[in-house]
Each structure stands twice: as structure tokens, then as C-alpha cells.
mmCIF file of C-alpha atoms and ligand atoms in Angstrom:
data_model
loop_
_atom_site.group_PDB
_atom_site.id
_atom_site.type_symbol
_atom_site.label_atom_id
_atom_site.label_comp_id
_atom_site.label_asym_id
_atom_site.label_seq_id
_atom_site.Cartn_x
_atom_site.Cartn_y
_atom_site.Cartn_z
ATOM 1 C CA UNK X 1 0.000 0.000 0.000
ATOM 2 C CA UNK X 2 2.720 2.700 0.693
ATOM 3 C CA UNK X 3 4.525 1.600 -2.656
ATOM 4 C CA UNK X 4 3.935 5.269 -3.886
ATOM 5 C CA UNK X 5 4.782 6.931 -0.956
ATOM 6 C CA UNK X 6 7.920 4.602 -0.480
ATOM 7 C CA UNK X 7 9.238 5.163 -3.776
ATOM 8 C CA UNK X 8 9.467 9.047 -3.684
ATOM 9 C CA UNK X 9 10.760 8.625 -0.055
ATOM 10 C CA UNK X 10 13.928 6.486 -1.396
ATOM 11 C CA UNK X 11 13.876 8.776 -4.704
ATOM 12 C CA UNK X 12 14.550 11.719 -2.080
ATOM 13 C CA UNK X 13 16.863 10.150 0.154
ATOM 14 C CA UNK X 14 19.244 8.943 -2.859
ATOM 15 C CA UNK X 15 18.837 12.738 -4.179
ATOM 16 C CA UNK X 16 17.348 11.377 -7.346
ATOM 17 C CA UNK X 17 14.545 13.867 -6.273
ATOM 18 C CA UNK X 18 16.450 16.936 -4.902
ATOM 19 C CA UNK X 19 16.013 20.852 -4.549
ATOM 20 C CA UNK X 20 13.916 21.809 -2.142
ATOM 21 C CA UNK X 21 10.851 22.821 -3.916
ATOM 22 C CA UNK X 22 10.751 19.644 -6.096
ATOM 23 C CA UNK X 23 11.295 17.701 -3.068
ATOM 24 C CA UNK X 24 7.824 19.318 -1.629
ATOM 25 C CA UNK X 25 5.954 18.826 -4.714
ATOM 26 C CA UNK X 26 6.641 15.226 -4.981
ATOM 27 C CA UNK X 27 5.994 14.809 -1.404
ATOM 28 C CA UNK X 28 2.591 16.252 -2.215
ATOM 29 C CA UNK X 29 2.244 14.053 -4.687
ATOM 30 C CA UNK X 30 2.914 10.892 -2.464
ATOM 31 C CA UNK X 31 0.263 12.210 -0.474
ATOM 32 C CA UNK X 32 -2.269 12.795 -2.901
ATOM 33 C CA UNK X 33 -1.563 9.379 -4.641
ATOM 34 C CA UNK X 34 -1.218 7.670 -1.690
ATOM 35 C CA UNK X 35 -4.349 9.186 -0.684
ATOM 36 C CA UNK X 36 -6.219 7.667 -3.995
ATOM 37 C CA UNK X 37 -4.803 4.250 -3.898
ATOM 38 C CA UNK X 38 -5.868 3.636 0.357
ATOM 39 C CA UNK X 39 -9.074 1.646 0.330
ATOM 40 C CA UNK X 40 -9.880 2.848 3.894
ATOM 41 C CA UNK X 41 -14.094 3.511 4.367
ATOM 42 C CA UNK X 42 -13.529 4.101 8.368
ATOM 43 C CA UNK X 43 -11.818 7.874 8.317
ATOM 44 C CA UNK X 44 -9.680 6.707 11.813
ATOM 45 C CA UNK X 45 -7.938 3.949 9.500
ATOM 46 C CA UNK X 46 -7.607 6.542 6.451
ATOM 47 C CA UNK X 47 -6.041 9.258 8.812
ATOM 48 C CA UNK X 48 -3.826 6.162 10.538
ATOM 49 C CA UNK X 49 -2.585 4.934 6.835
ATOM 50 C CA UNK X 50 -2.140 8.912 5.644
ATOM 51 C CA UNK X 51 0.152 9.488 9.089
ATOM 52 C CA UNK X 52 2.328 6.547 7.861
ATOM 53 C CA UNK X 53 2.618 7.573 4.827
ATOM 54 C CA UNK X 54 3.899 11.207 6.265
ATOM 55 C CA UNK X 55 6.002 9.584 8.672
ATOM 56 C CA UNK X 56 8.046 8.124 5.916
ATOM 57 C CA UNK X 57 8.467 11.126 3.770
ATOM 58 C CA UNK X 58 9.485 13.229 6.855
ATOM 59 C CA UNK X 59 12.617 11.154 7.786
ATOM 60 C CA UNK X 60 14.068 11.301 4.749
ATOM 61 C CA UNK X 61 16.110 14.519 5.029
ATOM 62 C CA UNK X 62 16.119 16.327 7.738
ATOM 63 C CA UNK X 63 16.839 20.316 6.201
ATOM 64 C CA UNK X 64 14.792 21.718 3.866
ATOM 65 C CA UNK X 65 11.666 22.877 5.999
ATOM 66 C CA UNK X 66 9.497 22.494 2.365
ATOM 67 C CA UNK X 67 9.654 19.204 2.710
ATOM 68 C CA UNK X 68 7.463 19.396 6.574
ATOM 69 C CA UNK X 69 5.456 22.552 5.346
ATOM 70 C CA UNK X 70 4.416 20.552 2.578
ATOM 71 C CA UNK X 71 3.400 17.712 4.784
ATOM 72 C CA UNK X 72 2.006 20.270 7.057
ATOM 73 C CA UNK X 73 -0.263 21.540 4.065
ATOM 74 C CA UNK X 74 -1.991 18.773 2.453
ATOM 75 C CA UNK X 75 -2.217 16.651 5.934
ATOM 76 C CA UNK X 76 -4.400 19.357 6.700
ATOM 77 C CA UNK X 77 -6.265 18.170 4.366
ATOM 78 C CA UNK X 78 -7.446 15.455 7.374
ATOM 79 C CA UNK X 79 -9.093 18.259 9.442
ATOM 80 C CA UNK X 80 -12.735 18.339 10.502
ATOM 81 C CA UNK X 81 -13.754 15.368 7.920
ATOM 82 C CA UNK X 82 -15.633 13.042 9.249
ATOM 83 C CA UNK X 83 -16.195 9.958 6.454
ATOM 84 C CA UNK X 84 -12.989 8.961 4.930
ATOM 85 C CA UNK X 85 -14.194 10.168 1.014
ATOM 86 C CA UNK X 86 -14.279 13.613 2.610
ATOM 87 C CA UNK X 87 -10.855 13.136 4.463
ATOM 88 C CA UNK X 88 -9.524 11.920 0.689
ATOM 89 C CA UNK X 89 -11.179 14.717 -0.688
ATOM 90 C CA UNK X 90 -9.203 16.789 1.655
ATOM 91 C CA UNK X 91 -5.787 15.828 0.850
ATOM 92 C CA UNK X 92 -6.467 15.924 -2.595
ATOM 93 C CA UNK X 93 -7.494 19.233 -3.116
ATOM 94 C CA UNK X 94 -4.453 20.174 -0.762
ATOM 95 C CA UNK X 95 -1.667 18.431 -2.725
ATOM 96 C CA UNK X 96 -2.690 20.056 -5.874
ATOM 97 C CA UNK X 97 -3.684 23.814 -4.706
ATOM 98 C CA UNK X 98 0.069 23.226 -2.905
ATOM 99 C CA UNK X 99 1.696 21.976 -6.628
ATOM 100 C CA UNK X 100 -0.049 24.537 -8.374
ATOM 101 C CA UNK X 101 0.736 27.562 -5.561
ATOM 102 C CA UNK X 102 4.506 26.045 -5.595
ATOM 103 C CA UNK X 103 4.883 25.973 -9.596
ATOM 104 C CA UNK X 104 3.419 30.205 -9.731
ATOM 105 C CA UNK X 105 5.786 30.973 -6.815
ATOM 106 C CA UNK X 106 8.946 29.948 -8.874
ATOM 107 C CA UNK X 107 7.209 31.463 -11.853
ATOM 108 C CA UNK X 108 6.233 34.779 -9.710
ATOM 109 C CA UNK X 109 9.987 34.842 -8.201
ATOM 110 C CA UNK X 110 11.615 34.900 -11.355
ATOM 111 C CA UNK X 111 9.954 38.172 -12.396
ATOM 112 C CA UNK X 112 10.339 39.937 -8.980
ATOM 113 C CA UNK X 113 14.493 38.467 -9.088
ATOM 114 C CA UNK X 114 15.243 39.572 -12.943
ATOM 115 C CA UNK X 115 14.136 43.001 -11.679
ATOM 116 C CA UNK X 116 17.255 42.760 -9.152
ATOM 117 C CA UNK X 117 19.512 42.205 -12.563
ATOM 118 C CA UNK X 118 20.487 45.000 -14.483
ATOM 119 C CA UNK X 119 22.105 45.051 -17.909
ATOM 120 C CA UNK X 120 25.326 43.797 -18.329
ATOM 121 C CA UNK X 121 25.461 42.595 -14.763
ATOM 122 C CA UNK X 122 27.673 39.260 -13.554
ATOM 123 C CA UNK X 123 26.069 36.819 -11.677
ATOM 124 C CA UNK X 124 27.331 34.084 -9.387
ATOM 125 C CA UNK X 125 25.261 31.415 -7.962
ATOM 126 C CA UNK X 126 26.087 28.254 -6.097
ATOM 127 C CA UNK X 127 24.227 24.811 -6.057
ATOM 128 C CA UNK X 128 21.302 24.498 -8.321
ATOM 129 C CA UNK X 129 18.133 26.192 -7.459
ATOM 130 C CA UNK X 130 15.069 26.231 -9.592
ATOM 131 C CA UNK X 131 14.179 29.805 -8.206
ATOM 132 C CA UNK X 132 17.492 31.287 -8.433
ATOM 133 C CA UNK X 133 18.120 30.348 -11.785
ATOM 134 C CA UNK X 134 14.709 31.070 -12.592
ATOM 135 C CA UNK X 135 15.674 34.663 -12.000
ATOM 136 C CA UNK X 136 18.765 34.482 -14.539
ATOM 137 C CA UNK X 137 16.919 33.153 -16.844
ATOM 138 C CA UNK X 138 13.691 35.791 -17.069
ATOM 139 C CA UNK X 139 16.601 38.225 -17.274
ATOM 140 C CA UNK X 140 18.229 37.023 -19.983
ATOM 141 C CA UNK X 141 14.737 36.202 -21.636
ATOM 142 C CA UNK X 142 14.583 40.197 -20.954
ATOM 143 C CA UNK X 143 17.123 40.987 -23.334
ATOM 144 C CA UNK X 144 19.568 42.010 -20.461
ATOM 145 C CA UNK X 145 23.013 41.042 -21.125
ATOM 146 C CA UNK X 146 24.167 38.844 -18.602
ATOM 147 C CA UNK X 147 27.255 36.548 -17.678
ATOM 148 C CA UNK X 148 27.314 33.965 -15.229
ATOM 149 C CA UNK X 149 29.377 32.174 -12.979
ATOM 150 C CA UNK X 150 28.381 28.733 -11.547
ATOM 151 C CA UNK X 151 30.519 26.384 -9.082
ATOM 152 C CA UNK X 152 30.937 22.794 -9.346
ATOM 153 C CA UNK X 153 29.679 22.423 -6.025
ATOM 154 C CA UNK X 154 31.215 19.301 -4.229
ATOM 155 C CA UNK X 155 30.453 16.453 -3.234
ATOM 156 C CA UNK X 156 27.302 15.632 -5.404
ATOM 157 C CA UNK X 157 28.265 18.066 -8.289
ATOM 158 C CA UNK X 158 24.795 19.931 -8.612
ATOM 159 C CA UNK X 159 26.870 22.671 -10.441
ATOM 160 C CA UNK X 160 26.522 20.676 -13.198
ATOM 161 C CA UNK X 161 22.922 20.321 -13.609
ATOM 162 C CA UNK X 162 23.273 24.398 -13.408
ATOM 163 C CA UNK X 163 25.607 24.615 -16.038
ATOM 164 C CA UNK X 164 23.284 22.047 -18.292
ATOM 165 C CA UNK X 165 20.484 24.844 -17.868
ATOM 166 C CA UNK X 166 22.528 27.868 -18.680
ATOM 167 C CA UNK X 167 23.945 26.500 -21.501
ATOM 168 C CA UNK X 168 20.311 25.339 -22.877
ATOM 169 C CA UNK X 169 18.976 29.083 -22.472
ATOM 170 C CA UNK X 170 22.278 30.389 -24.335
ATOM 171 C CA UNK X 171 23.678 32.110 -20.957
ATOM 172 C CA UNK X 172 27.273 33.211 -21.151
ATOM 173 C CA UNK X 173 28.241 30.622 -18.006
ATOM 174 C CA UNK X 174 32.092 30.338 -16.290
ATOM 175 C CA UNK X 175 32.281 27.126 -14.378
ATOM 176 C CA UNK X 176 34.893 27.432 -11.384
ATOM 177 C CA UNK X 177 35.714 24.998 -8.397
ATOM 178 C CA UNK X 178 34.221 25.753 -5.113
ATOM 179 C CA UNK X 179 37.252 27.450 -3.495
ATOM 180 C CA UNK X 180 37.606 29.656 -6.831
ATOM 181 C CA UNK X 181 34.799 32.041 -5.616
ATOM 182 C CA UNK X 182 37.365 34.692 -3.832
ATOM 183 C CA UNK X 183 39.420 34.967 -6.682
ATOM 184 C CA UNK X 184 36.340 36.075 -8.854
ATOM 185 C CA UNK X 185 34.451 37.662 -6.707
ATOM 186 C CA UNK X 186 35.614 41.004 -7.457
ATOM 187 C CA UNK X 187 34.062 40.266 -11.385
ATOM 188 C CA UNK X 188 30.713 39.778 -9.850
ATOM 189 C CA UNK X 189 27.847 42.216 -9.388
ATOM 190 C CA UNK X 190 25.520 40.226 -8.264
ATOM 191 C CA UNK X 191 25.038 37.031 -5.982
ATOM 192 C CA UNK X 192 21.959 34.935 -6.503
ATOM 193 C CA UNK X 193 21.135 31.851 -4.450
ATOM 194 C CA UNK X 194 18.697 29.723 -3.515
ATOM 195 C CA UNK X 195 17.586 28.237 -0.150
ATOM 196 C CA UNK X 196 16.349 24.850 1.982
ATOM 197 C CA UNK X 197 15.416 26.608 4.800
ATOM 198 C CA UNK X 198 14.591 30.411 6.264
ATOM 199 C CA UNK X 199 14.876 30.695 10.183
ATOM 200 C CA UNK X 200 12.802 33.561 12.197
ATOM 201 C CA UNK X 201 15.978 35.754 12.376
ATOM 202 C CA UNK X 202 16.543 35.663 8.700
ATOM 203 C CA UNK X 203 19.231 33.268 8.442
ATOM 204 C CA UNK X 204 19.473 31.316 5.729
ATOM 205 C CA UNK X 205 20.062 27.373 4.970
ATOM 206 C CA UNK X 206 21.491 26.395 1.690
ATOM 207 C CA UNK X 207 24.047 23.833 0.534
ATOM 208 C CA UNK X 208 27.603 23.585 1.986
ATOM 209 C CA UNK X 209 29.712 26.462 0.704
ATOM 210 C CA UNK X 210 26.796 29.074 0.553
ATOM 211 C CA UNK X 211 28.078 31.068 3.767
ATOM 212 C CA UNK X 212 31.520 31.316 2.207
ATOM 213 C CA UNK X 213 30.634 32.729 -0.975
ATOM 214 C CA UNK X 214 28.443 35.005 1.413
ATOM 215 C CA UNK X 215 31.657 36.113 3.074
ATOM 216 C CA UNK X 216 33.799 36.548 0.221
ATOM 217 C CA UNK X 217 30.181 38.554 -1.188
ATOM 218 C CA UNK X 218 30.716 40.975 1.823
ATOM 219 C CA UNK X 219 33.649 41.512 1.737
ATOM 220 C CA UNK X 220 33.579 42.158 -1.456
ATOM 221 C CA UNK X 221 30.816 44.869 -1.301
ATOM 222 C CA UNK X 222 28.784 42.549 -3.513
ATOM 223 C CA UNK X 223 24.970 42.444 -3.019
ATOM 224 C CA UNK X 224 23.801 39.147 -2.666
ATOM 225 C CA UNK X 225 19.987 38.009 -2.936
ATOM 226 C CA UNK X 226 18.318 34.482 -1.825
ATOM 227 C CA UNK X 227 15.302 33.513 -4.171
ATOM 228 C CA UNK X 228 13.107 31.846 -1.571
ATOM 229 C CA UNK X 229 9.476 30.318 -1.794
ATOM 230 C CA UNK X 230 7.125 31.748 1.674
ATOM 231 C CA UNK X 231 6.863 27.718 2.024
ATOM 232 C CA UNK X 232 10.764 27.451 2.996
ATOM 233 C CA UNK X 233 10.535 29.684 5.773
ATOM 234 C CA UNK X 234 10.544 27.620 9.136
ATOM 235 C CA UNK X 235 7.767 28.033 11.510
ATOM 236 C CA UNK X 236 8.896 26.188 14.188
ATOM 237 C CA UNK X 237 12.459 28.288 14.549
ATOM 238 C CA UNK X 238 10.127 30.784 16.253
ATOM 239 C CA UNK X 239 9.632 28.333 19.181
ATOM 240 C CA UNK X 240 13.099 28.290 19.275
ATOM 241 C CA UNK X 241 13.713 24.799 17.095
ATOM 242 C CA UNK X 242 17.338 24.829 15.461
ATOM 243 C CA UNK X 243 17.338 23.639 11.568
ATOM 244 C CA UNK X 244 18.988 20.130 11.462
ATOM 245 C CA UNK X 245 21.828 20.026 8.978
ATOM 246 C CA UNK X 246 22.170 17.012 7.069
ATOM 247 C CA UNK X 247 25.776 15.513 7.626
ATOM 248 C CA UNK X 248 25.620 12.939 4.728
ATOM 249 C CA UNK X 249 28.180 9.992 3.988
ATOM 250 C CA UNK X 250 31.550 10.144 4.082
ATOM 251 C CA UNK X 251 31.741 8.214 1.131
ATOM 252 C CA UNK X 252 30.577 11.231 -1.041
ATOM 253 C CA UNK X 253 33.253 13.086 -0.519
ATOM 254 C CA UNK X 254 35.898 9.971 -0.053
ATOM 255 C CA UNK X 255 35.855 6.655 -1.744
ATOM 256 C CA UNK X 256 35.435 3.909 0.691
ATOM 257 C CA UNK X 257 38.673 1.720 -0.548
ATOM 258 C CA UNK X 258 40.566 5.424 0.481
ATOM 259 C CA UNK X 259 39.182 6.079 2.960
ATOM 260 C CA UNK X 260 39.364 2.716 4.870
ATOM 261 C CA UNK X 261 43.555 3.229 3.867
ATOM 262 C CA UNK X 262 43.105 6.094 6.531
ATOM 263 C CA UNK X 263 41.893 4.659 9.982
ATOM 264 C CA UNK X 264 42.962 8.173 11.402
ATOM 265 C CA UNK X 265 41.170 10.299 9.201
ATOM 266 C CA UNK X 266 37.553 10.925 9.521
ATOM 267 C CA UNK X 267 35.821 12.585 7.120
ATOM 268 C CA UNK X 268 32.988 14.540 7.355
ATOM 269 C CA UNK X 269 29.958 15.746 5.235
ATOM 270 C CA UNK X 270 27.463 18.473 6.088
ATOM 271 C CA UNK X 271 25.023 19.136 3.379
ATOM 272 C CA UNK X 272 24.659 22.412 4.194
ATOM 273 C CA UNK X 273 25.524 25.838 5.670
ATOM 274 C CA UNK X 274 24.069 28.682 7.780
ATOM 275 C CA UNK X 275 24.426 32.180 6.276
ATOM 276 C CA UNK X 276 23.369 35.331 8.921
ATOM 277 C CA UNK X 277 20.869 37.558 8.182
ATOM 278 C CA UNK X 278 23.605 40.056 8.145
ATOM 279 C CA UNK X 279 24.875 38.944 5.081
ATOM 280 C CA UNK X 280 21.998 39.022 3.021
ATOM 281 C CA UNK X 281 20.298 42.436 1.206
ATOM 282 C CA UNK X 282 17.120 40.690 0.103
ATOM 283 C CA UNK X 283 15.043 37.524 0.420
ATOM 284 C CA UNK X 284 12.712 37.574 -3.235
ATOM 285 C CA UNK X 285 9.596 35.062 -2.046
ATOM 286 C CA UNK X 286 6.558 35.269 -4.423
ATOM 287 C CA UNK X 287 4.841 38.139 -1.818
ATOM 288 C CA UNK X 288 7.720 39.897 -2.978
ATOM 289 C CA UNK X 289 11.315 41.080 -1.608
ATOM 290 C CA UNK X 290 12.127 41.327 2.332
ATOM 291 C CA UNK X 291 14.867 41.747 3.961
ATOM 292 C CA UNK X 292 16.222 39.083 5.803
ATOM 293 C CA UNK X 293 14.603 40.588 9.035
ATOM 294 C CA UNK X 294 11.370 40.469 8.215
ATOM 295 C CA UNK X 295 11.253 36.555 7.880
ATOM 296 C CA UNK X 296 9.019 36.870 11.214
ATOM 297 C CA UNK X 297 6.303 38.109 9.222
ATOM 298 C CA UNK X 298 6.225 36.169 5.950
ATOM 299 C CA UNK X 299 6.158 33.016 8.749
ATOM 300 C CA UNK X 300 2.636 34.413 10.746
ATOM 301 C CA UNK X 301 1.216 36.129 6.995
ATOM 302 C CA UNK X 302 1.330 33.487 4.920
ATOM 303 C CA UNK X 303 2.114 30.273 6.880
ATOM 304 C CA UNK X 304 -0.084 30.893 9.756
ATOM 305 C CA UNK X 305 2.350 30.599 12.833
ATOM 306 C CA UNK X 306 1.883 34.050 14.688
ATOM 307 C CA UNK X 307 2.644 35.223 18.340
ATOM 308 C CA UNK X 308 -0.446 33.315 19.362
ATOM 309 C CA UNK X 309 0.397 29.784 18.390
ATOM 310 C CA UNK X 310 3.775 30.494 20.129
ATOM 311 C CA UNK X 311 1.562 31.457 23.575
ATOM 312 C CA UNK X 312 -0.726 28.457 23.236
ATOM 313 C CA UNK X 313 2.440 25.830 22.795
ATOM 314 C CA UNK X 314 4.609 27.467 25.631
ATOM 315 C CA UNK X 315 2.743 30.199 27.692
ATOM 316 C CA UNK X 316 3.221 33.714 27.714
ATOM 317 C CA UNK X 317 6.678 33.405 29.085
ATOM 318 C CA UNK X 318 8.233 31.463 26.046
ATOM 319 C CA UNK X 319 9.965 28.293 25.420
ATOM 320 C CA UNK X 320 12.978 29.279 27.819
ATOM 321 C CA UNK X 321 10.534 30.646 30.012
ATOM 322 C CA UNK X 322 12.122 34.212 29.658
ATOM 323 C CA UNK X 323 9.655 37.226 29.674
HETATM 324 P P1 LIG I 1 15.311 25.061 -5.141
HETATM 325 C C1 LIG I 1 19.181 22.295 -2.785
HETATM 326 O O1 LIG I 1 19.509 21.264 -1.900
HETATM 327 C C2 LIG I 1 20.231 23.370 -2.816
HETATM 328 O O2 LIG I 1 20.764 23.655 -1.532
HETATM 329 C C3 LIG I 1 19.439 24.510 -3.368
HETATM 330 O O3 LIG I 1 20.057 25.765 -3.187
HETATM 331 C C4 LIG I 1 18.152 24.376 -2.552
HETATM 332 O O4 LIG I 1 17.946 22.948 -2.466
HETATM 333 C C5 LIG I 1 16.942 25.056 -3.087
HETATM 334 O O5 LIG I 1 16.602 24.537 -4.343
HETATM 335 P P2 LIG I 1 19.870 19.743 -2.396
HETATM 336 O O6 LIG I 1 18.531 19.021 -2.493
HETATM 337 O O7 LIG I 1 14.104 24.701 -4.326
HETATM 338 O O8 LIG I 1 20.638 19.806 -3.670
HETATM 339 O O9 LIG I 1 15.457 26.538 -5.309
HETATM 340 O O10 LIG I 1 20.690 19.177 -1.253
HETATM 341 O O11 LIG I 1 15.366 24.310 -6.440
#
């Protein structure tokens, strides 16, 4: 029965499903499918089979908060049905309002980033992001002259899939290692990047190597902009929950028959980084562009989790009990 759900669950954890946005649409999809193929009359037994099915799909990587806000969404889907057709209905409706929403956010985020480009401008970005390079791209479909430099983006590489989709749009693209960015940062006018995760203080969570090129950005006197759906902002940071980093196998970065050459060497693999507010001039999410400060409010606006939620869980006095 959770065939569906199982498949996209090991298609995420082995990254054949990665990005942060595509991993929440195809975990709405699970749902929804999963949803349509459970037999389930009694709506207890539908709800029981549906929490499964989430249960799965949450612990398959642990960082980008789309992937739980998705869940969140379409789970809600549950709420106040009471036959399980209803409760199916439910989920449904949820996974594809959340697939369509998601698909006009990266569309919407584009325009609002190209805006951010001017003619003639030099871009770096790092990883692959749908929404940052869907900025690049509506500029360039704008007739602005641009140039771009990507990095290869070790251990997985997802440089290259960036490169792939420059070169198909006909962008003027400058591949460079990782540890390359100083040394070009002074041709860049821009920095656009994408991101798995947005905390209440504005910090942002994107792959390893994203809070260097941040530095090297600042120092630099380089702007530098994170393209960010509302749905990767994390709701639960304002109850004080840290962002999990993925640390993934060693054996990415090392090859096992190395590695076990080396029993005093240990290597490790964090997926990702955590870049301060302070290092970041604008967040573009499809409500428009914030600074990095204002994350508070794009989490009670548009996901729901205000100053009231966070008196219910923990009382007036907080999670730490301060005042
Ligand atoms: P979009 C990716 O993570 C990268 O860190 C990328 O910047 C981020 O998700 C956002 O991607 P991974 O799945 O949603 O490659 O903008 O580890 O496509």
C-alpha cells in the first residue's frame, strides 16, 4: 500500500529527487496518490494509513523545511472530515492547490528576481536552485546582457545540472571549483542563491559552501539576494527549534577503498551551511522582496504561525521561560 509513498521517499533520500521545492511537490504528490490508492471507508484507519505515509516522507532529510510545510499543508487536508471520502477529498485538493501555488511561486519569483539584474550585470550562484536560476533566466529572456558564474559544487556536483540549464537558455556561463569564488568575486555584481530553509531571524540554509561565498560577497561589497518560496521559511524556529543540517556519507566526498587506507582520518559531510541575516540584502519570495529581518512576518502572513500559536504551545513566558 505505501509503494507510492515509499518510492518518492527512497527517490529523495538517494537525491534522485532533490532541490527543495521539487522535493515538496513530490511529497505532495505521495500524499495525494497515496491518498487515492488507500481503500480505507472508516476515516480513523484513512487518517492512521495517511500518518504513515507522512512519517516516511518526513525522515528522509532532515533540512529543507518544504519538505514538513508541505506535509504540514496537504495533511491538513485530514481536518474536521468526518467519512474517509471527505478526508480523501481533503488531501487531494491540498496536494494540488500546494503543486499549483509552488509551480506560480517559482514562476512569480523569477519576475520579482530579474528586476534585481540589471544590464550587463555578472552573476554568481552556487548549487542548483530552480528559483534562483529562474531569476537568470527571465533576465536574460529580458534581453539584459548577462554573464554567469556557476561552481561545481562538491560532493554531489549539482553545479553541473546548473551549467546544463545555462547552456540550454544560451547564458554566457564560467564554471569554477568551489574554493575559486574569492578569486572572482571582485568580477561579480551580483550574488543569486537559492535556499532549503529560512529561520525567524533571517538566516538562511542552503548547501555547503553558501556562507563562504556570502563572506567573500561581503567583503567584497557585492549584493547578494536568496530567491526563496514563503513555504521554505521555518515556523517552528520561532519556538526556538534549530534547523537540522544534514551531515551525509563520508563516502561522497571519499571513496570507501581510500578512505578505509586512513583509519585516522575521519571525514565529514554536512550538506549544508548557515548564512546570517547580516549577510543578506534581500530575500525575493513570491509576496515579494524582504529583507532578511522580516522573515518573522512572511512566517505568521502566509504560513499561519503568529505570536499566538507560540503562547498556546509554551505560555506567555516562552519556550525558555524568559519574559
Ligand atoms: P530550489 C538544494 O539542496 C540546494 O541547496 C538549493 O540551493 C536548494 O535545495 C533550493 O533549491 P539539495 O537538495 O528549491 O541539492 O530553489 O541538497 O530548487
Amino acid at each position: 500500500m505505501l509503494m507510492i509513498v515509499s518510492e518518492t521517499a527512497d527517490k529523495i533520500k538517494s537525491m534522485e529527487i532533490r532541490g527543495a521545492g521539487r522535493i515538496a511537490r513530490a511529497v505532495a504528490e505521495a500524499l495525494r496518490d497515496h491518498a487515492l490508492a488507500v481503500p480505507a471507508r472508516d476515516p480513523d484507519v484513512f487518517r492512521q494509513e495517511m500518518e504513515r505515509a507522512a512519517a516516511m516522507l518526513l525522515a528522509t532529510r532532515p533540512t529543507a523545511v518544504s519538505l514538513p510545510n508541505a506535509v504540514h499543508v496537504v495533511m491538513a487536508g485530514l481536518d474536521h472530515a468526518k467519512t474517509a471520502e471527505d478526508a480523501r477529498a481533503g488531501v487531494v485538493r491540498r496536494a494540488d492547490d500546494f503543486i499549483r501555488s509552488s509551480q506560480h511561486a517559482v514562476e512569480q519569483i523569477a519576475q520579482f528576481g530579474a528586476s534585481h539584474i540589471r544590464d550587463g550585470d555578472t552573476i554568481l550562484t552556487h548549487c542548483n536552485s530552480e528559483v534562483a536560476l529562474g531569476c537568470i533566466i527571465e533576465a536574460h529572456r529580458q534581453g539584459k546582457e548577462i554573464e554567469v558564474f556557476a561552481t561545481e559544487v562538491r560532493p554531489r556536483n549539482q553545479g553541473l545540472i546548473t551549467i546544463r540549464t545555462l547552456n540550454d537558455a544560451g547564458i554566457k556561463t564560467n564554471f569554477i571549483v568551489d574554493s575559486a569564488v574569492r578569486s572572482f568575486i571582485h568580477d561579480i555584481d551580483l550574488v543569486i542563491v537559492g535556499a532549503d530553509a529560512v529561520t525567524v531571524n533571517g538566516a538562511v540554509v542552503n548547501k555547503i559552501g553558501t556562507a563562504q561565498v556570502a563572506h567573500s560577497a561581503r567583503e567584497a561589497r557585492v549584493n547578494m539576494i536568496v530567491a526563496a518560496e514563503t513555504y521554505k521559511f521555518a515556523p517552528r524556529t520561532i519556538l526556538g527549534e534549530l534547523i537540522r543540517i544534514e551531515e551525509r556519507a563520508g563516502s561522497e566526498v571519499l571513496p570507501d577503498e581510500i578512505a578505509r587506507t586512513l583509519p585516522h582520518v575521519t571525514v565529514r559531510n554536512p550538506a549544508f551551511d548557515v548564512t546570517p541575516a547580516g549577510y543578506i540584502d534581500l530575500i525575493v519570495t513570491e509576496k515579494g522582496a524582504i529583507p532578511p529581518q522580516m522573515a518573522y512576518v512572511i512566517i505568521r502572513d502566509y504560513l499561519g504561525w503568529g505570536i499566538d500559536e507560540f503562547h498556546l504551545a509554551f505560555g506567555p513566558a516562552g519556550p525558555n521561560g524568559d519574559e
